[in-house]
XYZ file of C-alpha atoms in Angstrom:
762
model
C -47.030 -13.446 -2.656
C -49.324 -10.939 -0.951
C -47.720 -7.672 -0.046
C -47.044 -6.932 3.522
C -46.407 -10.607 4.272
C -44.037 -11.177 7.184
C -40.434 -11.953 6.402
C -39.500 -15.686 6.523
C -42.758 -16.806 4.940
C -42.431 -19.813 2.660
C -42.410 -19.084 -1.022
C -41.257 -22.091 -2.929
C -39.345 -25.393 -2.542
C -36.494 -24.925 -5.072
C -35.118 -28.312 -4.607
C -38.263 -29.911 -5.774
C -39.260 -27.329 -8.355
C -35.840 -27.494 -10.066
C -35.516 -31.333 -9.772
C -32.395 -31.229 -7.652
C -30.988 -33.565 -5.080
C -31.405 -32.869 -1.408
C -28.572 -30.679 -0.250
C -27.466 -29.859 -3.746
C -28.585 -26.136 -3.437
C -26.260 -25.586 -0.496
C -23.446 -27.630 -2.110
C -23.491 -25.634 -5.285
C -23.604 -22.235 -3.452
C -27.031 -21.210 -4.788
C -27.791 -17.551 -4.798
C -30.940 -15.541 -5.571
C -30.248 -12.368 -7.640
C -32.684 -9.592 -8.124
C -32.215 -6.564 -10.252
C -30.642 -3.745 -8.482
C -28.874 -6.187 -6.171
C -31.932 -6.173 -3.896
C -32.636 -9.080 -1.626
C -36.381 -9.658 -1.482
C -35.959 -13.448 -1.190
C -33.395 -15.755 0.490
C -32.695 -19.355 0.941
C -33.400 -20.777 4.457
C -30.039 -22.118 5.648
C -31.771 -25.023 7.355
C -34.387 -26.195 4.846
C -33.078 -24.568 1.603
C -36.592 -23.402 1.009
C -37.074 -20.018 -0.783
C -38.584 -17.542 1.754
C -39.225 -13.866 2.096
C -36.337 -11.805 3.285
C -38.391 -8.699 4.024
C -41.918 -7.276 3.879
C -42.864 -6.169 0.380
C -44.870 -3.001 -0.372
C -46.350 -3.385 -3.898
C -47.135 0.286 -4.209
C -43.431 1.191 -3.386
C -42.165 -1.533 -5.722
C -44.467 -1.135 -8.735
C -46.603 1.956 -8.290
C -49.763 1.782 -10.348
C -48.275 -0.962 -12.620
C -50.264 -4.183 -12.618
C -49.310 -6.958 -12.420
C -46.355 -6.221 -10.118
C -43.630 -8.632 -11.308
C -40.194 -8.789 -9.681
C -37.929 -10.865 -12.012
C -34.986 -12.712 -10.544
C -32.517 -15.451 -11.229
C -31.484 -18.525 -9.330
C -27.754 -18.882 -9.768
C -25.967 -22.221 -9.140
C -22.252 -22.937 -9.331
C -20.250 -25.960 -10.213
C -21.425 -26.096 -12.942
C -22.751 -22.553 -13.504
C -26.597 -22.682 -14.182
C -29.213 -19.905 -14.405
C -32.879 -20.275 -13.758
C -35.162 -17.433 -14.661
C -38.082 -16.688 -12.376
C -40.352 -13.891 -11.152
C -42.090 -13.012 -7.954
C -45.538 -11.461 -8.344
C -46.499 -9.219 -5.530
C -50.287 -9.307 -5.121
C -52.075 -6.174 -4.089
C -54.052 -6.109 -0.809
C -56.468 -3.296 0.030
C -54.187 -1.428 2.414
C -54.797 2.146 1.097
C -57.981 4.187 1.174
C -59.005 6.620 -1.498
C -57.932 10.235 -0.986
C -59.111 13.438 -2.708
C -56.512 16.040 -3.471
C -58.559 18.669 -1.433
C -60.782 18.476 1.512
C -63.177 21.058 0.079
C -64.199 21.919 -3.565
C -65.842 25.149 -4.528
C -68.225 25.162 -7.428
C -69.969 28.243 -8.890
C -73.081 27.274 -10.724
C -75.423 29.732 -12.371
C -79.084 29.613 -11.399
C -79.762 29.446 -15.123
C -77.988 26.136 -15.447
C -80.355 23.564 -17.070
C -80.916 20.157 -15.587
C -78.594 17.526 -16.988
C -75.629 19.882 -17.079
C -72.469 18.119 -16.144
C -69.832 19.633 -13.846
C -66.391 17.787 -13.788
C -64.807 17.072 -10.346
C -61.340 16.136 -9.328
C -60.936 12.384 -8.811
C -59.589 10.705 -5.770
C -56.348 8.678 -5.637
C -56.042 5.065 -4.458
C -52.468 3.563 -4.457
C -54.024 0.056 -4.613
C -54.691 -1.468 -8.089
C -57.176 -3.763 -9.662
C -60.248 -4.440 -7.662
C -58.796 -2.593 -4.720
C -58.742 0.681 -6.692
C -61.530 3.140 -6.782
C -64.731 1.607 -8.072
C -67.350 4.279 -7.720
C -68.253 7.836 -6.410
C -71.374 8.818 -4.449
C -72.808 12.100 -3.289
C -74.757 12.819 -0.190
C -78.569 13.041 -0.537
C -79.852 16.172 -2.022
C -82.605 17.422 -4.466
C -80.445 18.951 -7.167
C -77.424 16.669 -7.991
C -76.262 13.137 -8.512
C -72.825 11.798 -9.431
C -71.642 9.745 -12.432
C -68.521 7.554 -12.301
C -66.665 7.796 -15.509
C -63.688 5.680 -16.934
C -60.524 7.460 -18.099
C -58.420 6.100 -20.882
C -55.831 4.721 -18.453
C -58.455 2.753 -16.612
C -58.906 5.204 -13.730
C -62.341 6.424 -12.666
C -63.269 10.073 -12.124
C -66.552 11.738 -10.953
C -68.889 14.183 -12.663
C -71.586 16.034 -10.881
C -74.897 16.165 -12.830
C -77.688 18.793 -12.226
C -80.999 17.165 -11.631
C -83.065 20.086 -10.736
C -82.639 23.815 -11.631
C -81.105 26.028 -8.915
C -82.803 29.171 -7.595
C -80.397 31.573 -6.062
C -83.180 33.473 -4.394
C -84.327 30.275 -2.745
C -80.955 28.779 -1.761
C -77.747 30.680 -2.460
C -75.419 27.819 -1.607
C -75.385 24.087 -1.058
C -72.972 21.733 0.705
C -72.575 18.170 -0.557
C -70.344 15.313 0.459
C -68.554 13.456 -2.348
C -67.403 9.849 -1.416
C -65.008 7.594 -3.338
C -65.198 3.832 -2.590
C -62.760 1.118 -3.625
C -63.451 -2.530 -4.295
C -61.713 -4.042 -1.333
C -63.283 -6.343 1.122
C -64.228 -4.572 3.390
C -64.278 -1.522 1.015
C -62.350 1.607 1.973
C -63.528 5.126 1.208
C -62.531 8.768 1.172
C -64.581 11.946 1.064
C -64.365 15.628 0.213
C -66.799 18.541 0.674
C -68.359 20.320 -2.292
C -69.482 23.829 -1.733
C -71.821 25.106 -4.397
C -72.397 28.841 -4.826
C -75.476 29.697 -6.921
C -74.624 32.492 -9.327
C -76.740 34.980 -11.046
C -77.528 34.632 -14.773
C -74.690 33.881 -17.130
C -76.138 31.913 -19.923
C -72.957 31.049 -21.954
C -70.161 28.719 -20.785
C -66.633 28.750 -22.058
C -65.898 26.195 -24.881
C -62.447 24.850 -25.760
C -61.291 24.571 -29.315
C -60.567 20.850 -28.751
C -61.888 18.426 -26.265
C -58.565 16.517 -26.205
C -55.092 17.930 -26.580
C -52.107 15.640 -26.914
C -48.515 16.664 -26.712
C -45.141 14.785 -26.655
C -42.342 16.180 -24.493
C -38.757 14.844 -24.226
C -37.962 14.024 -20.704
C -34.909 16.194 -20.528
C -36.797 19.398 -21.384
C -35.796 22.152 -18.922
C -38.229 23.725 -16.399
C -40.425 26.372 -17.915
C -40.613 24.808 -21.320
C -43.787 25.670 -23.067
C -45.763 22.559 -23.948
C -48.815 24.101 -25.643
C -51.414 26.787 -25.296
C -55.134 25.919 -24.841
C -57.833 28.307 -25.717
C -61.498 28.585 -24.730
C -64.184 31.043 -26.046
C -67.207 32.543 -24.145
C -69.947 34.154 -26.091
C -70.915 36.393 -23.272
C -69.669 39.936 -23.002
C -68.280 41.865 -20.193
C -67.084 39.989 -17.160
C -69.132 36.972 -18.125
C -67.044 36.647 -21.413
C -63.659 36.923 -19.622
C -62.082 33.348 -19.303
C -59.565 32.164 -16.929
C -57.709 28.792 -17.055
C -57.001 26.085 -14.381
C -55.692 22.530 -14.391
C -57.272 19.549 -12.891
C -54.399 17.319 -11.803
C -54.177 14.269 -9.610
C -51.734 15.922 -7.309
C -51.556 19.752 -7.616
C -48.494 19.859 -5.528
C -46.360 17.239 -7.292
C -47.695 17.453 -10.855
C -45.001 18.856 -13.166
C -47.311 21.229 -15.109
C -48.648 24.744 -14.685
C -50.984 26.878 -16.658
C -51.133 30.582 -17.088
C -54.638 31.531 -16.001
C -54.778 34.395 -18.506
C -53.085 33.049 -21.628
C -53.727 29.315 -21.288
C -50.004 28.535 -21.789
C -49.020 25.261 -20.166
C -45.475 25.015 -19.088
C -43.231 22.600 -17.157
C -43.111 23.254 -13.416
C -40.641 20.414 -12.725
C -38.481 18.035 -14.713
C -39.938 14.957 -16.291
C -38.575 11.455 -15.914
C -39.556 8.778 -18.497
C -38.503 6.147 -16.115
C -40.884 7.275 -13.453
C -43.937 8.363 -15.613
C -44.327 7.747 -19.300
C -47.568 9.737 -19.678
C -49.803 12.277 -17.823
C -53.588 12.844 -18.007
C -54.488 16.439 -17.093
C -57.851 18.209 -17.072
C -58.091 21.820 -18.166
C -60.812 24.104 -17.024
C -61.909 27.458 -18.392
C -64.020 29.608 -16.065
C -65.748 32.809 -17.120
C -66.539 35.891 -14.991
C -69.973 34.453 -14.148
C -68.594 31.248 -12.879
C -69.530 29.076 -15.807
C -66.898 26.498 -16.717
C -65.793 24.479 -19.745
C -63.543 21.455 -19.784
C -60.974 19.650 -21.984
C -58.418 16.957 -21.484
C -54.622 17.049 -22.062
C -52.516 13.941 -22.524
C -48.698 14.431 -22.184
C -46.597 11.731 -23.531
C -42.980 11.768 -22.053
C -40.380 10.806 -24.674
C -37.384 8.894 -23.514
C -33.909 10.287 -24.084
C -30.720 8.573 -23.345
C -30.113 10.051 -19.964
C -29.331 6.966 -17.948
C -26.017 5.302 -18.186
C -26.019 1.468 -18.017
C -25.761 -0.047 -14.552
C -23.429 -3.140 -13.721
C -24.744 -5.254 -10.831
C -22.190 -7.812 -9.649
C -23.883 -10.971 -8.425
C -20.924 -13.263 -7.768
C -17.145 -12.793 -7.513
C -14.720 -15.657 -7.146
C -11.394 -14.300 -5.862
C -8.722 -15.507 -5.526
C -8.769 -18.051 -8.282
C -6.117 -20.843 -8.632
C -3.397 -20.595 -11.201
C -2.842 -23.187 -14.005
C -6.567 -23.837 -14.506
C -8.315 -22.458 -17.606
C -12.100 -21.893 -17.929
C -12.682 -20.700 -14.302
C -15.726 -18.578 -13.658
C -14.484 -15.416 -12.067
C -17.623 -13.285 -11.829
C -21.265 -13.291 -12.661
C -22.952 -9.939 -13.276
C -25.896 -8.306 -14.961
C -26.271 -5.117 -16.886
C -29.357 -2.937 -17.233
C -30.320 0.504 -18.512
C -33.337 2.395 -17.267
C -33.984 3.929 -20.635
C -36.242 2.308 -23.323
C -35.959 0.831 -26.790
C -32.601 1.564 -28.477
C -31.452 3.636 -25.462
C -31.799 0.422 -23.385
C -29.704 -1.831 -25.594
C -26.203 -2.339 -24.172
C -22.888 -3.715 -25.244
C -20.422 -5.180 -22.816
C -16.676 -5.526 -23.143
C -13.302 -5.902 -21.326
C -9.745 -5.215 -22.484
C -8.426 -7.550 -25.168
C -4.979 -7.891 -23.551
C -6.355 -9.663 -20.515
C -6.569 -13.503 -20.179
C -10.309 -13.283 -19.606
C -13.369 -13.365 -21.725
C -17.008 -12.424 -21.339
C -19.822 -14.991 -22.075
C -23.459 -13.822 -22.217
C -25.800 -16.116 -20.456
C -29.426 -14.897 -20.209
C -31.472 -11.769 -19.593
C -28.457 -9.415 -19.746
C -26.383 -11.710 -17.496
C -22.723 -12.278 -18.191
C -20.016 -14.528 -16.844
C -16.290 -13.424 -16.687
C -14.125 -16.527 -17.233
C -10.378 -17.149 -17.630
C -9.402 -17.586 -21.171
C -6.324 -19.611 -20.440
C -4.349 -20.941 -17.525
C -2.914 -18.055 -15.312
C 0.604 -17.912 -13.847
C 0.716 -16.329 -10.504
C 4.473 -15.901 -10.728
C 4.067 -13.737 -13.818
C 1.154 -11.739 -12.470
C -0.605 -12.135 -9.138
C -3.351 -9.594 -9.565
C -5.657 -8.341 -12.258
C -7.729 -5.250 -12.288
C -10.455 -5.903 -14.872
C -12.541 -3.097 -16.099
C -15.959 -4.004 -17.402
C -17.188 -1.437 -19.830
C -20.858 -1.307 -20.561
C -22.108 1.113 -23.362
C -25.714 1.650 -24.501
C -26.778 2.222 -28.048
C -28.534 5.571 -27.527
C -27.464 8.990 -28.774
C -25.248 10.054 -27.344
C -23.828 6.778 -26.150
C -23.394 6.526 -22.357
C -20.816 4.201 -20.813
C -20.369 2.798 -17.397
C -17.198 1.239 -16.153
C -16.951 -1.173 -13.300
C -13.592 -2.466 -12.093
C -13.074 -5.668 -10.161
C -9.826 -6.952 -8.655
C -8.999 -10.635 -9.057
C -6.204 -12.262 -7.055
C -4.483 -15.343 -8.356
C -3.901 -17.945 -5.757
C -0.639 -19.877 -5.734
C -0.215 -23.495 -6.750
C 3.048 -25.211 -5.967
C 4.506 -25.403 -9.404
C 7.908 -24.003 -8.770
C 10.713 -25.837 -7.103
C 13.191 -23.975 -4.897
C 16.105 -22.620 -6.928
C 19.548 -22.162 -5.322
C 21.293 -18.776 -5.927
C 24.335 -20.855 -7.056
C 24.713 -24.249 -8.578
C 27.610 -24.981 -6.259
C 29.101 -23.323 -3.220
C 32.733 -23.300 -2.087
C 33.362 -22.549 1.558
C 36.695 -21.932 3.334
C 37.309 -22.940 6.898
C 40.449 -22.256 8.890
C 41.490 -25.433 10.646
C 41.296 -25.658 14.416
C 38.053 -23.840 14.312
C 35.789 -23.622 17.353
C 32.887 -26.082 17.421
C 29.560 -24.832 16.141
C 31.308 -22.237 13.963
C 29.111 -20.583 11.255
C 31.113 -21.324 8.056
C 28.698 -20.107 5.474
C 25.071 -19.757 4.284
C 23.368 -21.370 1.293
C 20.301 -19.756 -0.092
C 17.437 -20.787 -2.340
C 14.397 -18.881 -3.502
C 10.889 -20.105 -4.490
C 8.804 -17.923 -6.755
C 5.666 -19.385 -5.205
C 4.043 -17.783 -2.281
C 2.835 -18.657 1.192
C 3.644 -22.134 2.440
C 4.549 -23.088 -1.109
C 7.476 -20.684 -0.853
C 8.501 -21.705 2.664
C 11.893 -23.494 2.165
C 13.530 -25.957 4.608
C 17.127 -27.002 4.146
C 18.654 -30.364 4.805
C 21.899 -32.308 4.361
C 21.626 -35.071 1.715
C 23.358 -38.508 2.283
C 26.903 -38.578 0.938
C 28.047 -41.291 -1.366
C 31.447 -41.501 0.381
C 31.146 -44.202 2.990
C 34.331 -42.881 4.677
C 32.913 -39.310 5.283
C 30.781 -39.146 8.382
C 29.007 -35.944 7.465
C 26.678 -35.763 10.453
C 29.771 -35.442 12.757
C 31.256 -32.593 10.630
C 28.405 -30.304 9.454
C 24.993 -29.313 10.497
C 22.551 -27.043 8.748
C 19.820 -24.697 10.056
C 16.669 -25.898 8.366
C 15.083 -22.434 8.304
C 17.792 -20.234 6.883
C 20.404 -22.528 5.398
C 23.319 -21.560 7.650
C 25.960 -24.160 7.823
C 27.987 -24.987 10.986
C 31.169 -27.022 11.640
C 30.291 -29.369 14.503
C 33.938 -29.910 15.474
C 37.368 -28.517 14.977
C 38.720 -29.554 11.543
C 42.315 -30.658 11.119
C 43.870 -29.893 7.728
C 46.412 -32.562 8.170
C 43.588 -35.167 8.437
C 41.021 -33.697 6.022
C 41.916 -31.024 3.428
C 38.477 -30.916 1.711
C 35.177 -32.669 1.365
C 31.981 -32.327 -0.648
C 28.316 -32.918 0.121
C 24.953 -31.906 -1.235
C 22.208 -29.766 0.402
C 18.560 -30.079 -0.427
C 15.965 -27.249 -0.338
C 12.349 -28.359 -0.166
C 9.205 -26.189 -0.026
C 6.097 -26.890 2.081
C 3.763 -27.137 -0.808
C 1.569 -30.218 -1.753
C 3.205 -32.010 -3.313
C 6.541 -30.794 -2.045
C 9.189 -29.781 -4.582
C 12.942 -29.814 -3.939
C 16.275 -29.192 -5.483
C 19.828 -29.544 -4.425
C 23.178 -27.884 -4.624
C 26.805 -29.017 -4.244
C 28.826 -27.592 -1.307
C 32.588 -27.886 -1.329
C 34.421 -27.201 1.938
C 38.071 -26.434 1.792
C 40.005 -26.590 5.063
C 42.688 -23.823 5.209
C 45.953 -24.803 6.831
C 47.070 -23.055 10.013
C 50.573 -23.228 11.264
C 49.619 -25.571 14.102
C 52.476 -28.126 13.599
C 56.101 -27.495 14.474
C 58.724 -29.127 12.324
C 59.611 -32.664 13.166
C 63.264 -33.821 12.995
C 63.498 -37.175 11.350
C 67.272 -37.360 11.404
C 69.248 -37.090 13.640
C 66.952 -38.566 16.333
C 67.385 -37.328 19.803
C 68.032 -39.660 22.678
C 68.788 -38.270 26.124
C 70.624 -41.410 27.291
C 72.811 -41.637 24.242
C 73.297 -38.269 22.399
C 73.754 -38.552 18.706
C 77.359 -38.231 17.723
C 79.092 -37.707 14.397
C 82.762 -38.394 13.746
C 84.848 -35.731 11.869
C 88.366 -36.398 10.606
C 90.752 -33.714 11.547
C 92.016 -33.648 8.060
C 88.556 -32.649 6.684
C 88.567 -29.900 4.074
C 86.376 -26.722 4.543
C 82.850 -27.495 3.434
C 83.150 -31.023 4.476
C 79.676 -32.589 4.895
C 79.346 -33.814 8.505
C 75.632 -34.695 8.386
C 72.352 -33.588 7.005
C 69.467 -32.623 9.256
C 66.193 -34.071 7.913
C 62.890 -32.655 9.107
C 59.308 -32.575 7.970
C 56.329 -30.259 8.670
C 52.797 -31.712 8.511
C 51.430 -28.285 7.575
C 51.262 -27.100 3.939
C 52.211 -24.242 1.749
C 54.493 -21.755 3.315
C 53.722 -23.173 6.758
C 55.787 -26.170 5.687
C 58.629 -24.270 4.209
C 61.666 -25.127 6.519
C 64.802 -23.268 7.140
C 67.778 -24.362 9.287
C 70.193 -22.380 11.384
C 72.899 -22.978 13.858
C 71.936 -21.575 17.311
C 74.943 -22.561 19.426
C 78.099 -24.223 18.897
C 81.260 -25.034 20.975
C 83.132 -23.130 18.342
C 80.637 -21.137 16.261
C 83.165 -20.328 13.503
C 83.973 -24.001 12.810
C 80.660 -25.141 11.648
C 77.853 -23.846 9.388
C 74.336 -25.026 8.470
C 72.906 -24.492 5.039
C 69.580 -22.774 5.506
C 67.600 -24.518 2.865
C 68.742 -28.231 3.039
C 69.962 -28.701 6.533
C 73.490 -29.734 5.706
C 76.031 -29.406 8.422
C 79.441 -28.606 7.068
C 82.833 -27.391 8.214
C 83.713 -23.710 7.706
C 87.436 -23.965 7.915
C 90.351 -26.376 8.323
C 90.726 -28.111 11.628
C 93.788 -27.663 13.828
C 95.271 -29.357 16.798
C 93.986 -26.544 19.008
C 90.330 -27.384 18.243
C 88.601 -29.220 20.961
C 88.118 -32.974 20.317
C 84.414 -32.820 21.054
C 81.825 -30.273 19.889
C 78.143 -29.756 20.704
C 75.943 -28.096 18.070
C 72.417 -26.807 18.748
C 70.421 -26.683 15.414
C 67.130 -24.958 14.872
C 64.641 -26.008 12.299
C 61.922 -23.305 11.711
C 58.909 -23.179 9.415
C 57.654 -20.059 7.514
C 54.291 -19.791 9.296
C 52.810 -16.878 11.072
C 53.760 -17.111 13.792
C 56.628 -19.428 12.993
C 57.121 -22.687 14.786
C 60.460 -24.508 15.338
C 62.201 -27.513 16.631
C 65.818 -27.995 17.768
C 68.143 -30.848 17.551
C 71.464 -31.402 19.334
C 74.419 -32.923 17.544
C 77.711 -33.948 19.072
C 80.758 -33.997 16.712
C 83.814 -35.904 17.717
C 87.111 -35.017 16.012
C 89.335 -38.088 15.087
C 92.818 -38.252 13.627
C 92.078 -41.247 11.562
C 89.842 -44.348 11.436
C 91.669 -47.627 12.557
C 88.769 -49.874 13.341
C 88.374 -52.445 10.528
C 84.683 -52.903 10.931
C 81.959 -50.605 11.886
C 78.654 -52.224 12.489
C 76.025 -51.630 9.837
C 73.124 -49.304 10.629
C 70.517 -51.156 12.357
C 66.805 -50.621 12.482
C 65.720 -49.251 15.838
C 64.585 -52.051 18.026
C 61.829 -51.965 20.414
C 62.578 -51.739 24.160
C 61.845 -55.472 24.834
C 64.347 -56.536 22.169
C 67.010 -54.187 23.457
C 66.663 -55.533 26.997
C 67.125 -59.090 25.682
C 70.187 -58.022 23.662
C 71.606 -56.105 26.614
C 71.424 -59.288 28.720
C 73.130 -61.315 25.954
C 75.728 -58.684 25.703
C 76.557 -58.639 29.367
C 76.941 -62.432 29.387
C 79.310 -62.257 26.399
C 81.185 -59.490 27.986
C 81.720 -61.407 31.220
C 82.749 -64.541 29.376
C 85.169 -62.454 27.211
C 86.738 -60.725 30.249
C 87.137 -63.952 32.043
C 88.762 -65.639 28.958
C 91.074 -62.601 28.454
C 92.164 -62.714 32.022
C 92.925 -66.465 31.772
C 94.831 -66.006 28.477
C 96.843 -63.158 29.884
C 97.881 -65.146 32.769
C 98.878 -68.045 30.502
C 100.841 -65.735 28.243
C 102.561 -64.094 31.076
C 103.689 -67.550 32.465
C 104.854 -68.623 28.962
C 106.955 -65.494 28.551
C 108.506 -65.922 31.796
C 109.391 -69.502 31.017
C 110.704 -68.908 27.622
C 112.772 -65.752 28.592
C 113.202 -64.839 25.061
C 113.313 -61.287 24.496
C 111.883 -60.108 21.396
C 114.259 -59.340 18.700
C 112.647 -56.406 17.492
C 109.925 -54.222 18.555
C 106.857 -53.612 16.677
C 107.444 -50.286 14.967
C 104.087 -49.773 13.314
C 100.781 -51.165 12.647
C 100.594 -53.355 9.667
C 97.268 -54.908 9.323
C 95.298 -56.003 6.404
C 93.045 -53.422 5.328
C 89.795 -53.658 7.160
C 87.356 -51.839 4.838
C 84.017 -51.010 6.055
C 81.160 -51.982 3.923
C 80.766 -49.620 0.965
C 77.072 -49.207 1.551
C 77.512 -46.765 4.372
C 76.695 -43.841 2.130
C 73.842 -41.363 2.075
C 70.516 -43.215 2.694
C 67.759 -41.867 0.528
C 69.340 -38.459 0.817
C 68.391 -38.162 4.427
C 71.874 -37.342 5.471
C 74.802 -39.416 6.931
C 78.484 -39.610 6.074
C 78.755 -38.884 2.397
C 81.439 -41.406 1.729
C 82.766 -44.690 3.125
C 85.481 -44.476 5.735
C 88.022 -47.039 6.918
C 88.356 -47.503 10.462
C 91.653 -48.920 11.962
C 92.461 -50.188 15.493
C 95.929 -51.148 16.295
C 98.603 -51.447 18.944
C 101.794 -49.516 18.471
C 104.785 -50.654 20.572
C 107.932 -48.733 21.316
C 110.666 -49.277 23.954
C 108.516 -51.636 25.995
C 105.498 -49.623 25.956
C 102.262 -50.458 24.111
C 98.972 -48.745 23.473
C 95.557 -50.425 23.280
C 92.929 -48.793 21.225
C 89.413 -49.797 20.265
C 86.254 -48.413 18.788
C 82.891 -48.380 20.530
C 79.647 -48.359 18.499
C 76.972 -45.740 19.044
C 73.319 -46.808 19.158
C 70.763 -43.994 18.579
C 67.067 -44.694 18.447
C 67.031 -44.027 14.760
C 69.018 -46.424 12.499
C 72.740 -45.762 13.237
C 74.593 -44.092 10.491
C 77.830 -43.377 12.284
C 79.822 -44.792 15.168
C 81.551 -42.949 17.763
C 85.208 -43.633 18.378
C 86.421 -43.427 21.873
C 90.026 -43.929 22.774
C 90.991 -45.502 26.118
C 94.404 -45.840 27.375
C 95.427 -49.241 28.577
C 98.346 -50.369 30.805
C 101.784 -50.661 29.109
C 102.173 -54.067 27.685
C 105.217 -55.677 26.382
C 103.291 -57.378 23.555
C 100.617 -55.704 21.367
C 97.241 -57.280 20.825
C 94.507 -56.461 18.279
C 90.926 -56.686 19.488
C 88.123 -56.532 16.955
């Protein structure tokens, strides 16, 4: 490619040259890598052709080196491939020759013979090859012509040759124009003026001991270092034999050497750099007092020292890299050293304890690859230091650190902080109550670590979990959807799932056990005796009962549990408080003392049943106790199971019909008996002095039923008529019907009219 070509100019069709498919360059992320990480070429994003990225200046890139080659690599990924190539920058004639000075002064003795050669400073042309200086010419004159000579490095320099002897008396000075012409098309040229002063007779010129001096100088020598001393001798005497020295250098200002005009010592004026110039060609001139000159050449070879540390140029970095995949190319880089020979040889390494390895590829290129599968959860970032050491003396080392991130793969399922959770909820809670939180963690990152919670289906078909519990999918908070009732549901279990958002999604589950805590929300319920406002429950108590006699037993339950269901009994009110007592723990109602005639025949007791909750709840029951002297009714109906209202109405109708029929029959029978007595007129011989009836025993099964409390023993009830001196007494028992199965009967005594005869009604 010609230098100074506009950027964007087509260079090559890589797809065709490399034998690739259309579009493969872009698909494989092709890059063009130059030394020094420069970007002289680029790939056209549309055509994928290799084009110039910037204008190229051959002189700036290569100096006087020819050919000017810029090596580069074409790097393709997936799989990784290298192609070695080079761009040659072709010189154009864009520079004209330039002399170091606009005017040159020469002092030539009039005694100089024709054919004598006078060296001149050569011109400089930054172009190379055919575009460099090809010849020198001098303006027309009668005394001189110019010869074009070749230097050992290929450069051309001029020499002025005397054709005709000078005569100071005829012409004391001459002015000539020296022209340097390059080989371009069209050619370019540069000029300088030569002023010649004709000197008086000085017939001996200075002569150097050597025509060529060579010296080797390490590049790290300090300024002022003595390189060598040149010496010239002039056979003349006086001022014509005194010699002074000067240097012919390409660039007097920038050349790194200086000569002592008196002693001929040549020293360093500036530091040398092997990487910039490996050698110098310098002309040394000796001038005597008469202006005659002598010339020799000096070649300075610059020796390389290990003064440049290796350089690491990163061409490609792949970060982050996925975990769990071995053999991933992390980075592509090249190493270089500006020194030469052994000083240029390098050794590249990384730490041994890292899961990475270096693979050399070509032309000092290396790839950094994973040695094994990485685990982001163990280590998410690596700082890899690439150490490059040259083989010079002393060895120089360069370190380049790159940071590699490890990207996450969803390889870890969520983990609950507990394998099971136990939550406690007080019953009668408010709806939407937060009852607890479950938590799971995921050691992955990003969306792979984002966890959602859910309720898993329960195996219990009787448990409608969706109506009991809800869960916040984002934070695992559990809520009770409705009030829980300990008496209906003491505990239940379900499972909760935690699922991440990775691909594929991973999940785990935990068991949650909910225990409902009992609250004292149920008052005691009295099972026996049952309360009926229309027919108060009544117990019979013989007047002859001993103290501690068991009248009845209050039976109550509490649907709560624990201490909330512990019941205690107490007597709140009584007609005669000192007559009765209630045992606090079992609800037994007993007499406290012997009964007397002065005690009222009927007593009303108000009993309290209280639980042990906080606050306590209670229930009350009213008990009527009827004192009796004895039991004369031979039969007491057995306890009956409580009937429903419809049955009771039917029975009541039947009883009314029977009662009417019985009353009518009794009335008719009484009339008939009265008539019979009047007709017979037989006074009774004796009066009935006592009641003598067969024993009418009540059934023996009227005892404590399942321990719920009734009369603790069987009683015999008697009903009789007692007659004395024409008076009779009619007594009967009336059954008591509570709503709960009747355990006792109430005896009522009714006075009847005085009858002469006694009748027994059962």
